Each structure stands twice: as C-alpha cells, then as structure tokens.
GROMACS .gro file of C-alpha atoms in nm:
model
  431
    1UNK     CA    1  -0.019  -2.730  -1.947
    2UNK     CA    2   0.222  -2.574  -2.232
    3UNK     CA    3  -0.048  -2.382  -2.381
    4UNK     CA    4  -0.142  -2.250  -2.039
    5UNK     CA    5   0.229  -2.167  -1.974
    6UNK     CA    6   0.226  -1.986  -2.345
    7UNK     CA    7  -0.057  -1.800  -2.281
    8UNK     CA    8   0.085  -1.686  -1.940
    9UNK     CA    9   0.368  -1.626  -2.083
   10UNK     CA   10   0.203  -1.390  -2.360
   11UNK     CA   11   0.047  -1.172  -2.121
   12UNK     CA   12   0.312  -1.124  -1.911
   13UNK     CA   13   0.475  -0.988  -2.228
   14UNK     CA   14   0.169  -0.816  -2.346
   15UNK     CA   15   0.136  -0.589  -1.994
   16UNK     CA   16   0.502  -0.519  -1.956
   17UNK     CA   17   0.491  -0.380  -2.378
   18UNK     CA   18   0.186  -0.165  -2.240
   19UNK     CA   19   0.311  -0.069  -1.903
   20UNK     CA   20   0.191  -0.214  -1.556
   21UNK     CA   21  -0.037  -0.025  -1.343
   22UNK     CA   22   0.210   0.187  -1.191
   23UNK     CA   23   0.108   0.363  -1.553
   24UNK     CA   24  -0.229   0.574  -1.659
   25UNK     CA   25  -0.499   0.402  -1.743
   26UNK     CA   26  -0.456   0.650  -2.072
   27UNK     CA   27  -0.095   0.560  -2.086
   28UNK     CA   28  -0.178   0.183  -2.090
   29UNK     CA   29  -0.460   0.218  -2.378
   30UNK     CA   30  -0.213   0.443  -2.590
   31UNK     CA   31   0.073   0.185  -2.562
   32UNK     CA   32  -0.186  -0.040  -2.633
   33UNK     CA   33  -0.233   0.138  -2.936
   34UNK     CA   34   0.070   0.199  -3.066
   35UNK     CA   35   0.141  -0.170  -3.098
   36UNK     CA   36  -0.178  -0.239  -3.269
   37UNK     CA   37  -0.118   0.051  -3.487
   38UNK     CA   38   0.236  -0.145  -3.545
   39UNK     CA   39   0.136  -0.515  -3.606
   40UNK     CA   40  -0.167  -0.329  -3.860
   41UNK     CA   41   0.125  -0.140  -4.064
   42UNK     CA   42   0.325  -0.460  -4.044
   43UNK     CA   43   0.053  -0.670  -4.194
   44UNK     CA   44   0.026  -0.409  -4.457
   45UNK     CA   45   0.403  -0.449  -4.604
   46UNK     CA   46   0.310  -0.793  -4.768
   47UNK     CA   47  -0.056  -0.722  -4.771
   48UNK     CA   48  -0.008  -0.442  -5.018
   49UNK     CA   49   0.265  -0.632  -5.181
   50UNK     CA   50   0.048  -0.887  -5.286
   51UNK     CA   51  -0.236  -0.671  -5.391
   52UNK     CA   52   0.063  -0.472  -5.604
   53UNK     CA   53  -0.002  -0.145  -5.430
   54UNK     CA   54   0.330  -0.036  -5.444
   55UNK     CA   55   0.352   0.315  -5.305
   56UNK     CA   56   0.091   0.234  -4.980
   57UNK     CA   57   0.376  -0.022  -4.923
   58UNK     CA   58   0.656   0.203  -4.955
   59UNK     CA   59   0.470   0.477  -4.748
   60UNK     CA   60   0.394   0.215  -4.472
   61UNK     CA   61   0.783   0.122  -4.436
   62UNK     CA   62   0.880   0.472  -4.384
   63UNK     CA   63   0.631   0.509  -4.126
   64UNK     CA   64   0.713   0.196  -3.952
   65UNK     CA   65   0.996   0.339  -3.776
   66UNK     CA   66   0.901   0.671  -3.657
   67UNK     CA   67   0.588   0.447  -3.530
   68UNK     CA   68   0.758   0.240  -3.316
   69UNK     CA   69   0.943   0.557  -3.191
   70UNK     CA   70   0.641   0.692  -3.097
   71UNK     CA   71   0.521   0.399  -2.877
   72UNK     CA   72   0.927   0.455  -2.760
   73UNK     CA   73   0.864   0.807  -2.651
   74UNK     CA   74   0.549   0.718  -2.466
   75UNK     CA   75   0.655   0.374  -2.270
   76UNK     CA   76   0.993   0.452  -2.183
   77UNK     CA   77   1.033   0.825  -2.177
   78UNK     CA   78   0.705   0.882  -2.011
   79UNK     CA   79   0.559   1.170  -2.285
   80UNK     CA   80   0.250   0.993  -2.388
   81UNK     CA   81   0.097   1.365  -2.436
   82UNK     CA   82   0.370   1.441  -2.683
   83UNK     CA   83   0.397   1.125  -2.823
   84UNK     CA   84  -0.022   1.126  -2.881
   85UNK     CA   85  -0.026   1.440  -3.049
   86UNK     CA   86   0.211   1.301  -3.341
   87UNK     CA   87   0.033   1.007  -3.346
   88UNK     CA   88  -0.242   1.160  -3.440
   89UNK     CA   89  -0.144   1.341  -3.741
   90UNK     CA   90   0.064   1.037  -3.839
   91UNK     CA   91  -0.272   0.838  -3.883
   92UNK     CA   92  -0.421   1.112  -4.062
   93UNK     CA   93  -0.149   1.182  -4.289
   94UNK     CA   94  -0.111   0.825  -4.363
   95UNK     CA   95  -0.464   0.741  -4.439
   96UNK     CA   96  -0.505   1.071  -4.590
   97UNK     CA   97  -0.178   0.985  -4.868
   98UNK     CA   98  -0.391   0.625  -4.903
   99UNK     CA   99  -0.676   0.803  -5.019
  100UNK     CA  100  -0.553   0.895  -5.307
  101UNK     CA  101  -0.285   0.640  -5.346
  102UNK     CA  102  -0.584   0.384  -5.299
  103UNK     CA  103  -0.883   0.458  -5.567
  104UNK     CA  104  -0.989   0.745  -5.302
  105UNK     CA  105  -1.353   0.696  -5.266
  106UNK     CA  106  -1.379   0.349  -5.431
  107UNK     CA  107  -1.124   0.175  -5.219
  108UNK     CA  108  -1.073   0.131  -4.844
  109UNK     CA  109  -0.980   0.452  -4.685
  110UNK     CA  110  -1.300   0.567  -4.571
  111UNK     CA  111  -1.326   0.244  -4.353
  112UNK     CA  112  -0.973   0.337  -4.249
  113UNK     CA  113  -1.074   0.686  -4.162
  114UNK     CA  114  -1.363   0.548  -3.941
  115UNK     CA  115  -1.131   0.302  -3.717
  116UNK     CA  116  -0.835   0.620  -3.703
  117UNK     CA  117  -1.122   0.833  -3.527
  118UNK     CA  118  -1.188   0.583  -3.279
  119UNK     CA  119  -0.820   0.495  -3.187
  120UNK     CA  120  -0.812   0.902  -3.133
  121UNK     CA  121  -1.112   0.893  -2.918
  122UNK     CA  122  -1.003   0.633  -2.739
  123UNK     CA  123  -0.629   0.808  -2.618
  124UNK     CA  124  -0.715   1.163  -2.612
  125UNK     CA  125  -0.841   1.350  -2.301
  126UNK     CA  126  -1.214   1.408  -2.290
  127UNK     CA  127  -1.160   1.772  -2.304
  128UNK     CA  128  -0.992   1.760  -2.701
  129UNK     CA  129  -1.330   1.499  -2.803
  130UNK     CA  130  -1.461   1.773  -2.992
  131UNK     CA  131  -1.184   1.919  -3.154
  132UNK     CA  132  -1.056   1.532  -3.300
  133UNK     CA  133  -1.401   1.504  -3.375
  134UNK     CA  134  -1.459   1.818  -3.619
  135UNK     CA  135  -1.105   1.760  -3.764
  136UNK     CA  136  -1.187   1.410  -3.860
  137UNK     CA  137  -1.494   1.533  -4.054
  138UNK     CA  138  -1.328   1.832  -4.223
  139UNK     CA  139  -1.027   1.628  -4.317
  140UNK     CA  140  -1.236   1.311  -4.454
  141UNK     CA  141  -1.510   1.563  -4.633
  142UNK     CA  142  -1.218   1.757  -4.800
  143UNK     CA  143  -1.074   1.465  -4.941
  144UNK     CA  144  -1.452   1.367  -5.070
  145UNK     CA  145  -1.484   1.729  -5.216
  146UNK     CA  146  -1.133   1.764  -5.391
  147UNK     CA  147  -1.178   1.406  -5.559
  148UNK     CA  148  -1.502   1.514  -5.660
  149UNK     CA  149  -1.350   1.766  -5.830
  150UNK     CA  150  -1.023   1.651  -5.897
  151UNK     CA  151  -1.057   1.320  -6.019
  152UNK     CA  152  -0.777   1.238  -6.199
  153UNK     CA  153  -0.552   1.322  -5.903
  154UNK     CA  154  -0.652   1.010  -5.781
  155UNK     CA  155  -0.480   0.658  -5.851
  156UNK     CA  156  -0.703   0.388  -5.930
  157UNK     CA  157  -0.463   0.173  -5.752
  158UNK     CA  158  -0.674  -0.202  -5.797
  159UNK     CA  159  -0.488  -0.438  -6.020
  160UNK     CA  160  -0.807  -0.620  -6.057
  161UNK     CA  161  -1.184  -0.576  -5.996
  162UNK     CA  162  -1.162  -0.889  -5.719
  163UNK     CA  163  -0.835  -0.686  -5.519
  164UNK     CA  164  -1.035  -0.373  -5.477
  165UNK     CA  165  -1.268  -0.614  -5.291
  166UNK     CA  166  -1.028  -0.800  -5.087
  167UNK     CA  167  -0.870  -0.488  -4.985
  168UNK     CA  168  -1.224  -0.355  -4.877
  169UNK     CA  169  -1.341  -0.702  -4.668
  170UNK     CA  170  -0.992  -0.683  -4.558
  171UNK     CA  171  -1.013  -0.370  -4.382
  172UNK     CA  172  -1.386  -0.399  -4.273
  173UNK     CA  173  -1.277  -0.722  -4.100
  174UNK     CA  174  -0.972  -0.565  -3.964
  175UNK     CA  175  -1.173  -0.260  -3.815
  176UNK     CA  176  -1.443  -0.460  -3.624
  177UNK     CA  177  -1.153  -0.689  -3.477
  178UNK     CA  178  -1.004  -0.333  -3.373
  179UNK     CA  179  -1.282  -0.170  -3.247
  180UNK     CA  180  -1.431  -0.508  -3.055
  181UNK     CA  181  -1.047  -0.545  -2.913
  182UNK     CA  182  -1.019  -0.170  -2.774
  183UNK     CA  183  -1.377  -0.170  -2.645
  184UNK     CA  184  -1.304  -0.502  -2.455
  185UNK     CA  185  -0.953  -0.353  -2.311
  186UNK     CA  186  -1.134  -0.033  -2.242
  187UNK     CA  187  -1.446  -0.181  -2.077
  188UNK     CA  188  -1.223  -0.478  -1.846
  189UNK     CA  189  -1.019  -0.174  -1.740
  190UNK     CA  190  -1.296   0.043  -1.627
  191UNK     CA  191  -1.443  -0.278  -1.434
  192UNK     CA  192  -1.083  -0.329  -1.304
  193UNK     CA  193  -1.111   0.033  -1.190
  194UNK     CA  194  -1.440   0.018  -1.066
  195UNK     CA  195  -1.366  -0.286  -0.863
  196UNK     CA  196  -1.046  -0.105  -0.707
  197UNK     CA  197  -1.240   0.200  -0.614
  198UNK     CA  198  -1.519   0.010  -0.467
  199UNK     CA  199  -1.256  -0.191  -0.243
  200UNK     CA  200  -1.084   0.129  -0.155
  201UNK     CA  201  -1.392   0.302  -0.057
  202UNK     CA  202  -1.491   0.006   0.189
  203UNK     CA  203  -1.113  -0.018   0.311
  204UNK     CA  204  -1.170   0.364   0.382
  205UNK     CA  205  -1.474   0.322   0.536
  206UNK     CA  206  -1.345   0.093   0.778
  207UNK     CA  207  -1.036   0.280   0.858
  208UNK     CA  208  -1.247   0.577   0.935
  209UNK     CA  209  -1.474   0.385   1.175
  210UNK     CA  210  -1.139   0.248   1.325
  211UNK     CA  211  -1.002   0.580   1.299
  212UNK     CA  212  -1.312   0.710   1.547
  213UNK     CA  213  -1.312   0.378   1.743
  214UNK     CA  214  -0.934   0.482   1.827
  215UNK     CA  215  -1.020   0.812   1.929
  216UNK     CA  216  -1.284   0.741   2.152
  217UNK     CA  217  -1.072   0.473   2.318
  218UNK     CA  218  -0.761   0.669   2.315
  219UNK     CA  219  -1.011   0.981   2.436
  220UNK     CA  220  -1.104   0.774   2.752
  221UNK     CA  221  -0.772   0.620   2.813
  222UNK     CA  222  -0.580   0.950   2.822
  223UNK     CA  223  -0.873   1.081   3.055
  224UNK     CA  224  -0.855   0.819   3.322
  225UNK     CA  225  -0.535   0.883   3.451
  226UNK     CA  226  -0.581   1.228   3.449
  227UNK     CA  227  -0.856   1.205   3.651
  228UNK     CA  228  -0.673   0.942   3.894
  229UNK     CA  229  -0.393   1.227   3.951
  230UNK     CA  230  -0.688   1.505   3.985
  231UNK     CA  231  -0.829   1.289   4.273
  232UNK     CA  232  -0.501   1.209   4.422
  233UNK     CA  233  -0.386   1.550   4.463
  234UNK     CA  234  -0.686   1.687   4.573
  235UNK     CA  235  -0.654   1.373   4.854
  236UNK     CA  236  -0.319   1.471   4.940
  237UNK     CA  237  -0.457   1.838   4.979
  238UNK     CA  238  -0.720   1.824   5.175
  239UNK     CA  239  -0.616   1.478   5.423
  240UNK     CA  240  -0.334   1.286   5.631
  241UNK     CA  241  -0.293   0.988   5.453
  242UNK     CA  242  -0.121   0.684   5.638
  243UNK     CA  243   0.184   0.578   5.508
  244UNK     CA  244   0.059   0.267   5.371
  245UNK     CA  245  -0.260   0.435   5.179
  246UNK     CA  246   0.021   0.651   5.034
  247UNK     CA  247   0.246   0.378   4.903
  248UNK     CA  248  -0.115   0.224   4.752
  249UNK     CA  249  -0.194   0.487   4.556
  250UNK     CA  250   0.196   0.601   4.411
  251UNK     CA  251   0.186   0.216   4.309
  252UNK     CA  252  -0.145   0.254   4.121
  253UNK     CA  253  -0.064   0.602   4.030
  254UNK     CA  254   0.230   0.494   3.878
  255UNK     CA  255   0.118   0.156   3.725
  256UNK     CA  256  -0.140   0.395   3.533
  257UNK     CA  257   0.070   0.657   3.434
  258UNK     CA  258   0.318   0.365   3.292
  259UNK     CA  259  -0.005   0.203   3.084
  260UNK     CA  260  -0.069   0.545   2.993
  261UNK     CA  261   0.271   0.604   2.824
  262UNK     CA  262   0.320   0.280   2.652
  263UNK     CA  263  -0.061   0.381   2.484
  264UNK     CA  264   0.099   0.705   2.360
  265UNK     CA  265   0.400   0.547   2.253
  266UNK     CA  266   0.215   0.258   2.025
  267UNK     CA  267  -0.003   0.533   1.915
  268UNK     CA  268   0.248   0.705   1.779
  269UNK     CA  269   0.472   0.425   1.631
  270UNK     CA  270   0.151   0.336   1.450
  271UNK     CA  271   0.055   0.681   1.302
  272UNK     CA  272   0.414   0.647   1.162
  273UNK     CA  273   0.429   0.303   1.023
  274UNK     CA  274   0.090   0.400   0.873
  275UNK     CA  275   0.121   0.769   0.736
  276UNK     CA  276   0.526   0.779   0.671
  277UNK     CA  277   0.578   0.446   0.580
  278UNK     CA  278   0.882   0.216   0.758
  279UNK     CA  279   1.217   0.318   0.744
  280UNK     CA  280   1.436   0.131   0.975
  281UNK     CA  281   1.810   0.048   0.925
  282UNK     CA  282   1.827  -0.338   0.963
  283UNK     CA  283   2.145  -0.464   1.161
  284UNK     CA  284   2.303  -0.681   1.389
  285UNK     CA  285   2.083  -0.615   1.737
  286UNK     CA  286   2.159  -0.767   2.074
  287UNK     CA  287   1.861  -0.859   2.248
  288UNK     CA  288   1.979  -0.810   2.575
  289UNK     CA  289   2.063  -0.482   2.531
  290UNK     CA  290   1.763  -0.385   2.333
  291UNK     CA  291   1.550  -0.541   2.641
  292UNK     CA  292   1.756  -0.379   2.940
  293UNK     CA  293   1.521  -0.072   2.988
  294UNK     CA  294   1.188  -0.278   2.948
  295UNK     CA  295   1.302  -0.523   3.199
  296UNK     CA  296   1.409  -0.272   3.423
  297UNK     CA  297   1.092  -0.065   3.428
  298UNK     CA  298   0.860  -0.424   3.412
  299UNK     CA  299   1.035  -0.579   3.670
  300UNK     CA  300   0.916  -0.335   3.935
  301UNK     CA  301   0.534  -0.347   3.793
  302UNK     CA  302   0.562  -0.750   3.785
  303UNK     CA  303   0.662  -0.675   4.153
  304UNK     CA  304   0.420  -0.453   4.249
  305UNK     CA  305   0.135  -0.673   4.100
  306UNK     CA  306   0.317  -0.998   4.273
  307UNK     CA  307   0.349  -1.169   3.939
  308UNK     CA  308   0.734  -1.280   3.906
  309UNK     CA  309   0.957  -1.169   3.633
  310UNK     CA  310   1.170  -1.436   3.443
  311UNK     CA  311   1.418  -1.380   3.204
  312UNK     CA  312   1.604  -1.687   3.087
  313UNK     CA  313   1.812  -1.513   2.762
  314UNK     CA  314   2.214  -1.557   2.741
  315UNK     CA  315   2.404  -1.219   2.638
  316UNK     CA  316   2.499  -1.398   2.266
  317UNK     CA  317   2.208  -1.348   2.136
  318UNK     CA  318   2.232  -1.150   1.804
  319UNK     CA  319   1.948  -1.101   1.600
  320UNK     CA  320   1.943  -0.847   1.237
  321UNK     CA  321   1.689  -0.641   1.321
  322UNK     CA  322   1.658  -0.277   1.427
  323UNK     CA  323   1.713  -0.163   1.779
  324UNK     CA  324   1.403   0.073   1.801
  325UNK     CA  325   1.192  -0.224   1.677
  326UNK     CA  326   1.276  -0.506   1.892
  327UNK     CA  327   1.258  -0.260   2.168
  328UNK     CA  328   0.888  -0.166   2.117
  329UNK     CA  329   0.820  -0.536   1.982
  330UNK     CA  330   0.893  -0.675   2.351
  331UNK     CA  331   0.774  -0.401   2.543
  332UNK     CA  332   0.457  -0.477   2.422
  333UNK     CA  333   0.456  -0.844   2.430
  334UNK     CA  334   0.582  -0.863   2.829
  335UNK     CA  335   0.341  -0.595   2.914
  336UNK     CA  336   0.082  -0.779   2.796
  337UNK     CA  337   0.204  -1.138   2.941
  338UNK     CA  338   0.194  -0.903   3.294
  339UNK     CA  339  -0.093  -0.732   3.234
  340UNK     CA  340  -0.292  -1.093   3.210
  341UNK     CA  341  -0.127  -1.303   3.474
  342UNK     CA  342  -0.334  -1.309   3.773
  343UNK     CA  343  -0.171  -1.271   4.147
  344UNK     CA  344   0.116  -1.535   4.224
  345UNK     CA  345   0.128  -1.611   3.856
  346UNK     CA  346   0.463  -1.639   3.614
  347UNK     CA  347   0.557  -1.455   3.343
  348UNK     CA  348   0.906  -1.593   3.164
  349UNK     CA  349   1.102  -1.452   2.851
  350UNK     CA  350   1.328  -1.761   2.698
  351UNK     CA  351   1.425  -1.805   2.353
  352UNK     CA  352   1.572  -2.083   2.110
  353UNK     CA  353   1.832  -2.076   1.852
  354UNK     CA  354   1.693  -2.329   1.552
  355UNK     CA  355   1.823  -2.342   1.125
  356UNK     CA  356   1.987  -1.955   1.170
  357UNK     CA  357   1.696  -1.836   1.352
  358UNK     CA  358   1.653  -1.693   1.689
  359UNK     CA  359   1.304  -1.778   1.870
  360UNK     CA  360   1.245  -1.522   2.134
  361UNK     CA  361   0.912  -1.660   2.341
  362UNK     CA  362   0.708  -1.494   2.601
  363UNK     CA  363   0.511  -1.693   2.832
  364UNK     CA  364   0.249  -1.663   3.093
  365UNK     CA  365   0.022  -1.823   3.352
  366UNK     CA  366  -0.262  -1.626   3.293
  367UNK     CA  367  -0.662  -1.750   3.151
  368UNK     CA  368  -0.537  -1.777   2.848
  369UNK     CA  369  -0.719  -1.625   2.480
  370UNK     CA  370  -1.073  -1.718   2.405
  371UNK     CA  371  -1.143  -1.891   2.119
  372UNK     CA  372  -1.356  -1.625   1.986
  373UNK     CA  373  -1.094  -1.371   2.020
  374UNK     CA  374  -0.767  -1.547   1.849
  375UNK     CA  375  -0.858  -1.495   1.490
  376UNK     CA  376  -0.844  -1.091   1.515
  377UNK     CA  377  -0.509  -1.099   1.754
  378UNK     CA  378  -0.286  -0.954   1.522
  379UNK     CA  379  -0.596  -0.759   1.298
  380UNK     CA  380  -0.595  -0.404   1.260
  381UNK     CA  381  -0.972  -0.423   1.440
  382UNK     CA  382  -0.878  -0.186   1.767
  383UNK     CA  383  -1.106  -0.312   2.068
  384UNK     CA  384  -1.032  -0.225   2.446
  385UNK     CA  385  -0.884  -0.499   2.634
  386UNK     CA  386  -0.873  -0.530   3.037
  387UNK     CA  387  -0.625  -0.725   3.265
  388UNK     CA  388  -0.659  -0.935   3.491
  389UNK     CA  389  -0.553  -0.595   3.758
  390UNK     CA  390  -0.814  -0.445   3.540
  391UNK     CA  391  -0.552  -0.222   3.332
  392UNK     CA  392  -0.718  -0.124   3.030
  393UNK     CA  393  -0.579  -0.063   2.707
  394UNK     CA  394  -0.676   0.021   2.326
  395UNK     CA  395  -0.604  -0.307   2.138
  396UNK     CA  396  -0.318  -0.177   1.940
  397UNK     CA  397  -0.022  -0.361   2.074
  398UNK     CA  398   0.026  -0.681   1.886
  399UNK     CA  399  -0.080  -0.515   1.548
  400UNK     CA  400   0.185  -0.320   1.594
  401UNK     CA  401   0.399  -0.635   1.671
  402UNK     CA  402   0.275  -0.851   1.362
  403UNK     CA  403   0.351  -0.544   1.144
  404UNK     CA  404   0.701  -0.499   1.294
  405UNK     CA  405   0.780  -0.833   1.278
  406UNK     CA  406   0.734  -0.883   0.898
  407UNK     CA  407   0.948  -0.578   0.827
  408UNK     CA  408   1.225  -0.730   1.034
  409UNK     CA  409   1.149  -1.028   0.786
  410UNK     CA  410   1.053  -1.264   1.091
  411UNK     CA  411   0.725  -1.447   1.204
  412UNK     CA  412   0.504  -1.412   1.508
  413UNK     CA  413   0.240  -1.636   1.653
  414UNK     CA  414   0.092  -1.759   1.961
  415UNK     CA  415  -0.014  -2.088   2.118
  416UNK     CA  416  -0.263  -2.084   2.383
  417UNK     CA  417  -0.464  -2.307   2.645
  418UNK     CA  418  -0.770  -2.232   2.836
  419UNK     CA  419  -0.680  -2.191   3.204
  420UNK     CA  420  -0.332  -2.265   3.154
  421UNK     CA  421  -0.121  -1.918   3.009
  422UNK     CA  422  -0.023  -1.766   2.689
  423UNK     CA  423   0.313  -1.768   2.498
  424UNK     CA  424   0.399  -1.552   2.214
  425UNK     CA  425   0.657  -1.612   2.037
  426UNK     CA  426   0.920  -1.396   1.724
  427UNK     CA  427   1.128  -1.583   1.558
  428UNK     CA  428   1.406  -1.387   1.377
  429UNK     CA  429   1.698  -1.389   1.166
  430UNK     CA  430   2.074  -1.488   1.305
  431UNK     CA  431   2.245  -1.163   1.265
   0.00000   0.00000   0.00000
C-alpha cells in the first residue's frame, strides 16, 4: 500500500513537472527532456568529481542553471519553440567543449554526441529533421578532423587507464537507459493518441448518425403540422363546418402547434448547451414562479385531453438554480407526464423538502416505461416517441433534463410500474 501510494504519488509529480494534456504532445516530450537533460548534468557534478575531471565539472555547474531556465521558459512561459532552439546549441556546445576537455576521440563524447541527436530528433518539428541531422554530422566530423590534426589541443583528461573506461560504460549505459526511456514515453503517447482519436472518431460517428436521425425526425415533425393547418384552411375555405367540428379541430390544431413549439424550443436549447457550452447565472429561483406560464398553458391541454392537472407546491419553495432552466426542465417533464396519461387519468406535480434539498416530483397514471426502454431515458440516443393521444415527438426532452439538471448541481431519476404511472423526480439545492 505505501509503495503504491509513492509511486502514485511520483507520477502525479512527474506529469505536473512535464505539463498535463492541456499541453503539446511536443511540449510534454521537451519538458520531458529538459529534466532528463537536468538529473544527467546533475549526476555529472560528482561523477566527474570522482573521475577528477575537473573542468567537465565546472562546465556542467555553469550550465546547470541556464538549463533549468530553459525547462522554465518552456513549462511556465509557454515558449517551448524558443526555449528548444537554445537547447539545442546548449547540448552541442556542451558536448562539443567535452570533446576536447575529455580525451576527444578516446573518451566518451562520441557516445554523447549520438544520444544529443536523438533528444533533438525527438523535440524538433519534422520539418527541421534534416537540418539537426546534417548539423550533427558536420559538427561531430569537424571535431574528428581538427583533432586529427590538432592533437595536442586535446586534453587527455583520464587519470587512469580503468577511468577512461568507466567513463565510457558509464555513458553507453546511460544512453541506452535514455534512448529506451524516450522511445517508451514517445511510443505510450502515440498509443494514448491513437486510442483518443479512435474514440473520437466513433463518438463522431455516432453524433453524425444522431445528427441525421434528428433531422429526419425534426424534418417530419415540423411538416406535420404544417400540413394539419394546410388541410384546415383549405376546409374552412371550401365548407360550413358545424360549430362543434370547428372547436375539434382549433383543439387539435392547437394541441399540435403547442407540441410543435416545445420541439423547436428543446431543439434549440440543445444546439446551445452543445455548440456554446452552458452559461447560466445560478441563484435563488422560486419554483412557483418559474412554473406559472407552463401551468397556465398545460392546464388547458390537460383539459382538453380530459386528463386533470394537479399541482400540490406551496409558494416557499426556493431552489438555487437558474430561472430559464427550471423553466424548460418542467415544461418538459409535465408535458410528457400529459402526453402519456390516457383519458380520465392524473397527472400531479408535488415536491419534498429533505437534508437542504428540494424534491420536485412529477407523477402520472399512465402505462408506465418498458423495461426495454429505461436504460436509454436520459441517453443522448434521439428516437420518436408517441402518446397515448398519439402526439409524437423527437426523443430529446429528458436529455435535455438530465443535462440541465447536473449543471444546476442536482439529480434526476424516475421510478416506474407497469400499468400503474410514471414519476420523475429533481431534487435540488435549498437556495
């Protein structure tokens, strides 16, 4: 248990050094860089200490600092371009001043020169490959050439015969670990990547076939009623209709038209939550008032459709919540309770106050959900649902409700019974 907290504990340190994934993939290898780069130089104080290699020593503490700045620039200041560049040629320089600190040829630059080009590689864009490439070669053969040449220029820098070969398995060891630790970073990221694409692209897919689902439901929906007021001014044109036939269809007419509206309205409220983002202004709400217009207007289609209309909820009732919100939150939820209670049936809005929470419940006396139905109630899947008065509409209701809900920091959910009704029920904070 303690060395799975450490370790936990070690990589939540590790990925904030780096930067989360709000950062480049490029950012996050070159932060993981500089702190290799770093601990390596660190190591290196005592290292060359020991091995007597006083000016690599020296050199490495001077670089120490403007190294860390570096990683500095990049993490916090954001200018991991900038920041690269220098890197770059701080590498160079540093293995280039080793070279002939270090017995040049003989000691353990060249393997240093080798691991420098990857760690370039491996943070430059794909674009500068070449150019890091030919200057590694030109810089490295130079060196070659001018201690062919120039041979005494360079210090033989080995105490002994068996440091020169510690220094050498040293830094062979130390460049495998390197490489084998970028690759691994490298290659879990570009799975990680992968993976994230792949699970976009099927998230994508299936919003686009909802996407076209919606509009050929929404298509039909907006068509219907048209049609109905097409056929009933074309009646009214062209017959005498009894007074009774008239008051039939302005009830239907209007019962449509209504549907009709409250489509449009979720339709938009969901392109916003879903392209804009939510941006409501939480505060102290009173449902009454934030239900007065929904009642009013429901009341008369409960009426018309003989279902009755109950509404059990004191005037105290304060939730924190947004006005806009719990408006469209019940409108849906009673519109639904109607639109499934059969003839003669009830449909009542209560609520309970409970632990600083107000429960706000809709019930009805309708069939009730099928069990093959109640898993994808509050899914973003949008399929066509018909009432018991055969009103149709596209499915998008209580998504919008469950998504609501959570951004008023409240819970919704449902108990149901076969043959018995429906109640829905929010339960929200005590303003």
């Amino acid at each position: 248990m303690l060395l799975t907290n450490l370790t936990n504990k070690t990589l939540r340190i590790w990925n904030y050094l780096k930067g989360d994934k709000t950062f480049s993939l490029q950012s996050r290898i070159y932060n993981s860089v500089c702190l290799v780069t770093m601990a390596i130089m660190v190591y290196n104080v005592p290292f060359c200490l020991a091995l007597g290699l006083y000016d690599s020593m020296l050199v490495t503490l001077l670089l120490i600092p403007l190294q860390f700045y570096l990683y500095y620039l990049s993490r916090f200041q954001g200018k991991t371009a900038l920041s690269s560049i220098f890197l770059i040629l701080i590498i160079n320089l540093f293995f280039a001043i080793s070279f002939t600190l270090n017995s040049g040829i003989q000691g353990s630059s060249l393997l240093s020169f080798s691991i420098s080009y990857f760690l370039i590689i491996a943070i430059v864009p794909r674009r500068q490959y070449w150019f890091w490439t030919i200057a590694n070669i030109l810089l490295v053969m130079g060196l070659i050439v001018w201690e062919y040449y120039h041979p005494e220029l360079i210090n033989n820098g080995y105490p002994t015969r068996a440091d020169r070969f510690v220094d050498i398995a040293s830094t062979y060891i130390a460049t495998i670990v390197l490489t084998f630790s970028c690759l691994s970073y490298i290659i879990n990221n570009y799975n990680q990547e992968r993976i994230t694409a792949e699970q976009n692209s099927t998230v994508l897919a299936s919003l686009n076939q909802q996407k076209n689902k919606l509009i050929s439901i929404i298509s039909h929906d907006f068509n219907a009623p048209l049609n109905n007021i097409n056929s009933y001014l074309y009646v009214l044109s062209n017959r005498d209709l009894k007074l009774e036939d008239k008051k039939k269809y302005e009830s239907e007419l209007r019962r449509i038209t209504f549907d009709t509206q409250n489509l449009l309205l979720n339709l938009l409220n969901w392109s916003k939550s879903n392209m804009n983002g939510m941006n409501y202004v939480l505060e102290s709400v009173n449902v009454n008032d934030a239900m007065t217009d929904t009642l009013n207007v429901y009341q008369n289609i409960a009426s018309e459709k003989n279902v009755e209309l109950v509404y059990e909820i004191s005037d105290e009732i304060d939730v924190l919540a947004n006005f806009e919100l719990i408006e469209i939150i019940f409108r849906n939820l009673i519109s639904n309770a109607i639109k499934f209670t059969p003839e003669r049936g009830i449909v009542r809005v209560f609520s309970v106050n409970s632990n600083g929470y107000h429960t706000i419940s809709i019930s009805d006396t309708g069939q009730g959900i099928p069990p093959e139905k109640q898993a994808e109630i509050f899914t973003a899947d949008v399929t066509p649902t018909f009432g018991t008065g055969r009103e149709r509409g596209a499915g998008l209701g209580l998504k919008i409700c469950s998504e609501f809900v959570q951004y008023l920091n409240g819970e919704i959910w449902f108990t149901t019974e076969q043959g018995i009704g429906t109640t829905f029920s929010v339960k929200l904070p005590v303003a």
